[in-house]
Coordinates of C-alpha atoms in Angstrom, one line a residue:
X1 CA 42.1 -17.7 -2.5
X2 CA 45.5 -16.2 -2.0
X3 CA 47.1 -15.4 -5.3
X4 CA 43.9 -15.8 -7.4
X5 CA 43.1 -12.9 -9.7
X6 CA 40.5 -10.4 -8.3
X7 CA 37.1 -10.5 -9.9
X8 CA 35.7 -7.1 -10.8
X9 CA 32.1 -6.4 -10.1
X10 CA 30.1 -3.5 -11.5
X11 CA 27.3 -2.2 -9.4
X12 CA 24.9 0.5 -10.8
X13 CA 22.5 1.6 -8.2
X14 CA 19.3 3.5 -9.0
X15 CA 19.1 2.9 -12.7
X16 CA 15.5 4.1 -12.7
X17 CA 16.8 7.6 -12.0
X18 CA 18.4 7.9 -15.4
X19 CA 16.6 10.8 -17.2
X20 CA 14.3 9.7 -20.0
X21 CA 16.3 11.7 -22.6
X22 CA 19.5 9.8 -21.6
X23 CA 18.0 6.3 -21.3
X24 CA 18.9 5.2 -24.8
X25 CA 22.5 6.4 -24.4
X26 CA 22.8 4.7 -21.0
X27 CA 21.7 1.3 -22.5
X28 CA 24.1 1.7 -25.4
X29 CA 27.0 2.5 -23.1
X30 CA 26.0 -0.3 -20.8
X31 CA 26.0 -2.9 -23.6
X32 CA 29.4 -1.6 -24.8
X33 CA 30.8 -2.0 -21.3
X34 CA 29.6 -5.6 -21.1
X35 CA 31.2 -6.5 -24.4
X36 CA 34.6 -5.5 -23.0
X37 CA 34.5 -8.4 -20.6
X38 CA 36.0 -6.2 -17.9
X39 CA 33.5 -7.3 -15.2
X40 CA 32.8 -10.8 -14.1
X41 CA 29.5 -9.8 -12.5
X42 CA 27.1 -6.9 -13.0
X43 CA 24.4 -5.8 -10.6
X44 CA 21.7 -3.2 -11.5
X45 CA 19.2 -1.9 -9.0
X46 CA 15.9 -0.1 -9.8
X47 CA 12.3 0.2 -8.8
X48 CA 10.2 -2.8 -9.9
X49 CA 8.1 -0.6 -12.3
X50 CA 11.2 0.5 -14.2
X51 CA 12.4 -3.0 -14.7
X52 CA 9.0 -4.2 -15.9
X53 CA 8.7 -1.3 -18.4
X54 CA 12.3 -1.2 -19.7
X55 CA 13.9 -4.6 -19.5
X56 CA 13.4 -5.1 -23.3
X57 CA 15.6 -2.1 -24.0
X58 CA 18.7 -4.1 -23.0
X59 CA 20.3 -6.5 -25.6
X60 CA 20.0 -9.2 -23.0
X61 CA 17.3 -8.6 -20.4
X62 CA 18.9 -8.7 -16.9
X63 CA 17.8 -11.5 -14.7
X64 CA 15.4 -10.2 -12.0
X65 CA 15.9 -10.6 -8.2
X66 CA 13.3 -9.2 -5.9
X67 CA 13.9 -8.0 -2.4
X68 CA 11.7 -9.8 0.1
X69 CA 9.7 -7.9 2.7
X70 CA 11.3 -7.1 6.0
X71 CA 10.9 -9.7 8.8
X72 CA 10.9 -9.1 12.5
X73 CA 14.7 -9.5 12.7
X74 CA 15.1 -6.8 10.1
X75 CA 12.8 -4.5 11.9
X76 CA 14.6 -5.0 15.2
X77 CA 18.0 -4.3 13.5
X78 CA 16.5 -1.1 12.0
X79 CA 15.2 0.1 15.3
X80 CA 18.4 -0.8 17.2
X81 CA 20.5 1.0 14.5
X82 CA 18.6 4.2 15.3
X83 CA 18.9 3.7 19.0
X84 CA 15.2 3.2 19.7
X85 CA 13.2 0.8 21.8
X86 CA 12.0 -2.2 19.7
X87 CA 9.5 -3.3 22.4
X88 CA 7.9 0.2 22.7
X89 CA 7.7 0.6 18.9
X90 CA 6.2 -2.8 18.4
X91 CA 3.7 -2.3 21.2
X92 CA 2.4 0.7 19.2
X93 CA 2.4 -1.3 15.9
X94 CA 0.4 -4.2 17.6
X95 CA -2.0 -1.8 19.2
X96 CA -3.0 -0.5 15.7
X97 CA -2.6 -3.8 13.9
X98 CA 0.1 -2.6 11.5
X99 CA 2.5 -5.5 11.6
X100 CA 2.0 -6.2 7.8
X101 CA 2.9 -2.7 6.9
X102 CA 6.4 -3.1 8.5
X103 CA 7.4 -5.4 5.7
X104 CA 7.6 -2.4 3.5
X105 CA 10.9 -0.5 4.1
X106 CA 9.4 2.9 3.2
X107 CA 6.5 2.3 5.5
X108 CA 8.8 1.2 8.3
X109 CA 10.8 4.4 8.0
X110 CA 7.8 6.6 8.1
X111 CA 6.1 4.8 11.0
X112 CA 9.3 4.8 13.0
X113 CA 10.0 8.4 12.4
X114 CA 6.4 9.3 13.4
X115 CA 6.8 7.2 16.6
X116 CA 10.1 8.8 17.6
X117 CA 8.9 12.3 16.8
X118 CA 5.6 12.1 18.7
X119 CA 5.8 9.1 21.0
X120 CA 2.7 7.6 19.4
X121 CA 1.4 6.5 16.0
X122 CA -1.9 8.2 16.6
X123 CA -5.3 7.3 18.2
X124 CA -6.9 5.8 15.1
X125 CA -5.6 2.9 12.9
X126 CA -6.1 5.1 9.8
X127 CA -3.8 7.8 11.0
X128 CA -0.4 6.0 10.5
X129 CA -1.6 4.6 7.1
X130 CA -2.4 8.2 6.1
X131 CA 1.1 9.3 7.1
X132 CA 2.7 6.6 4.9
X133 CA 0.4 7.3 1.9
X134 CA 1.0 11.1 2.1
X135 CA 4.7 10.5 2.4
X136 CA 4.6 8.4 -0.7
X137 CA 2.7 11.1 -2.6
X138 CA 5.2 13.7 -1.4
X139 CA 8.0 11.6 -2.8
X140 CA 6.9 12.4 -6.3
X141 CA 6.9 16.2 -6.5
X142 CA 6.8 16.2 -10.3
X143 CA 3.0 15.7 -10.2
X144 CA 0.7 17.8 -8.1
X145 CA -0.3 16.1 -4.8
X146 CA -4.1 16.7 -5.4
X147 CA -3.8 15.1 -8.9
X148 CA -2.1 12.0 -7.4
X149 CA -4.7 11.7 -4.6
X150 CA -7.5 11.9 -7.1
X151 CA -6.0 9.2 -9.4
X152 CA -5.2 6.9 -6.5
X153 CA -8.7 7.2 -5.0
X154 CA -10.2 6.3 -8.3
X155 CA -8.0 3.3 -8.8
X156 CA -8.6 2.2 -5.2
X157 CA -12.4 2.4 -5.4
X158 CA -12.4 0.6 -8.7
X159 CA -10.3 -2.3 -7.3
X160 CA -12.6 -2.6 -4.3
X161 CA -15.8 -2.4 -6.3
X162 CA -14.5 -5.1 -8.8
X163 CA -13.2 -7.2 -5.9
X164 CA -9.8 -7.3 -7.4
X165 CA -6.3 -6.4 -6.1
X166 CA -5.1 -5.1 -9.5
X167 CA -6.3 -3.5 -12.7
X168 CA -5.1 -4.1 -16.2
X169 CA -2.9 -1.2 -17.4
X170 CA -5.4 -0.2 -20.1
X171 CA -8.3 -0.3 -17.6
X172 CA -6.4 2.0 -15.2
X173 CA -5.6 4.4 -18.0
X174 CA -9.2 4.5 -19.2
X175 CA -10.4 5.0 -15.6
X176 CA -8.3 8.0 -15.1
X177 CA -9.4 9.5 -18.4
X178 CA -13.0 9.1 -17.3
X179 CA -12.5 10.4 -13.8
X180 CA -10.0 13.3 -14.5
X181 CA -9.4 15.9 -17.2
X182 CA -6.4 14.1 -18.7
X183 CA -5.6 12.8 -22.2
X184 CA -4.6 9.2 -22.9
X185 CA -0.9 10.1 -22.8
X186 CA -1.3 12.1 -19.6
X187 CA -3.0 9.2 -18.0
X188 CA -0.1 6.9 -19.0
X189 CA 2.4 9.4 -17.7
X190 CA 0.6 9.8 -14.4
X191 CA 0.4 6.0 -13.9
X192 CA 4.1 5.7 -14.7
X193 CA 4.9 8.4 -12.1
X194 CA 2.8 6.6 -9.5
X195 CA 4.6 3.3 -10.1
X196 CA 7.7 5.0 -8.8
X197 CA 6.1 5.3 -5.4
X198 CA 2.8 3.7 -4.3
X199 CA 1.9 1.5 -7.2
X200 CA 3.7 -1.5 -8.7
X201 CA 3.5 -3.2 -12.1
X202 CA 2.3 -6.8 -12.0
X203 CA 2.5 -9.4 -14.8
X204 CA -1.1 -8.4 -15.6
X205 CA -1.3 -4.7 -14.8
X206 CA -1.1 -2.5 -11.7
X207 CA -1.7 -2.8 -8.0
X208 CA -0.9 -1.0 -4.8
X209 CA 2.4 -1.8 -3.0
X210 CA 0.3 -2.9 0.0
X211 CA -3.3 -3.7 0.0
X212 CA -3.9 -1.4 3.0
X213 CA -2.9 1.6 0.9
X214 CA -5.7 0.9 -1.6
X215 CA -8.2 0.0 1.1
X216 CA -7.5 3.3 3.0
X217 CA -7.7 5.4 -0.2
X218 CA -11.0 3.7 -1.1
X219 CA -12.3 4.6 2.3
X220 CA -11.3 8.2 1.8
X221 CA -13.3 8.3 -1.5
X222 CA -16.3 6.8 0.3
X223 CA -16.1 9.3 3.1
X224 CA -18.0 11.9 1.1
X225 CA -20.8 9.6 0.1
X226 CA -24.2 9.0 1.8
X227 CA -24.8 5.9 3.8
X228 CA -27.3 4.6 1.3
X229 CA -24.9 5.0 -1.6
X230 CA -22.2 3.2 0.3
X231 CA -24.5 0.3 1.3
X232 CA -25.3 -0.2 -2.4
X233 CA -21.7 -0.5 -3.2
X234 CA -20.8 -2.8 -0.3
X235 CA -23.8 -5.1 -0.4
X236 CA -23.4 -8.5 -2.1
X237 CA -25.7 -8.7 -5.2
X238 CA -28.3 -6.5 -3.4
X239 CA -28.8 -9.1 -0.6
X240 CA -28.2 -6.6 2.1
X241 CA -25.2 -8.6 3.2
X242 CA -21.8 -6.8 3.0
X243 CA -19.4 -8.2 0.4
X244 CA -16.5 -9.8 2.3
X245 CA -14.0 -8.2 0.0
X246 CA -14.8 -4.8 1.6
X247 CA -14.0 -5.8 5.1
X248 CA -10.6 -4.2 5.5
X249 CA -11.8 -1.0 3.7
X250 CA -14.7 -0.8 6.1
X251 CA -12.3 -1.0 9.1
X252 CA -10.8 2.3 7.9
X253 CA -14.2 3.8 6.9
X254 CA -15.8 3.4 10.3
X255 CA -13.2 5.7 11.7
X256 CA -14.0 8.5 9.4
X257 CA -17.7 8.1 8.5
X258 CA -20.2 8.4 11.4
X259 CA -23.1 6.9 9.5
X260 CA -21.1 3.8 8.5
X261 CA -19.8 3.5 12.1
X262 CA -23.3 3.4 13.6
X263 CA -24.7 1.2 10.9
X264 CA -22.1 -1.5 11.1
X265 CA -22.0 -1.4 14.9
X266 CA -25.7 -2.4 14.8
X267 CA -25.8 -4.7 11.9
X268 CA -22.3 -6.2 11.4
X269 CA -20.4 -5.6 14.6
X270 CA -17.7 -8.1 13.7
X271 CA -16.7 -6.0 10.7
X272 CA -15.6 -3.0 12.9
X273 CA -13.4 -4.9 15.4
X274 CA -10.2 -3.9 13.5
X275 CA -11.0 -0.2 13.9
X276 CA -9.5 1.7 16.8
X277 CA -11.7 1.9 19.9
X278 CA -11.1 5.6 20.0
X279 CA -13.3 6.0 16.9
X280 CA -16.4 5.1 19.0
X281 CA -18.3 7.1 21.6
X282 CA -19.1 5.4 24.9
X283 CA -22.7 4.7 23.7
X284 CA -21.4 3.3 20.4
X285 CA -19.0 1.0 22.2
X286 CA -21.8 -0.3 24.4
X287 CA -23.9 -0.9 21.4
X288 CA -21.1 -2.6 19.5
X289 CA -20.2 -5.0 22.4
X290 CA -23.8 -5.8 23.1
X291 CA -24.5 -6.6 19.4
X292 CA -21.3 -8.6 19.0
X293 CA -22.1 -10.8 22.0
X294 CA -25.6 -11.3 20.7
X295 CA -24.2 -12.3 17.3
X296 CA -21.7 -14.7 18.8
X297 CA -24.4 -16.3 21.0
X298 CA -26.8 -16.8 18.0
X299 CA -24.0 -18.5 16.1
X300 CA -22.8 -20.6 19.0
X301 CA -19.4 -19.1 18.8
X302 CA -16.8 -18.6 21.6
X303 CA -14.8 -15.5 22.1
X304 CA -11.8 -17.5 23.2
X305 CA -11.0 -21.2 22.4
X306 CA -11.3 -22.7 25.9

């Protein structure tokens, strides 16, 4: 309204980047600033993990607002802003069934950059997910990449084996201590570092930003195992039937493990349909389609609803 006094708004972006040694001083100065009443509104931005771990430091815990995942309109605006072809980019996304990943701003940026640089997102569905995961690892140079990968694979395989999308914080720390040469404090520090990139803190513990990240990392850990060992992990209570919770992980694993690819093409062909066709040889494709049609016929199912 004309003539009305202006309202001052204080915006502090990237609070999670305040060095640990200066965190106490920052909170004290922030509280002193609020007491002056100079600002009508105050907005702080930080990564979710920082807020979850540090909100009690403030005299009055800031009210939390979480950014929603990107929608199609947001993705289109991003591509248009960079002068790209939305239709061409989305055709690649749909070919590799990566629509869910686009909701994550970091993943969108990595996938789009890969597409514009090379004209493709790769032949296999696991390739673009690998690009995103490796970019997230590279974003935290304070911890060696190999150590991050080892920790993330252990967390991912534990979640898949336990049929859970998250681990309690103490469970995750104990797991890293058992799987890596780290102390309890080092395990906590490593987990804290990972929550600045690929992990998020939940009300109950820790989970991956996107389930596909954990499923892909679990597949990487399984890649070096024998088929017999993998089947023991995947089977539901030793029935010989794959546990449904492993389905998405298997869709990545069949692309990088020949034994699993052949086995599932024969015994559970519907489990590999999300994998890229380029992962299969001509003979494997023939076997897969034949077995899938036989399975559908035995169940009385239609391929299309008509």
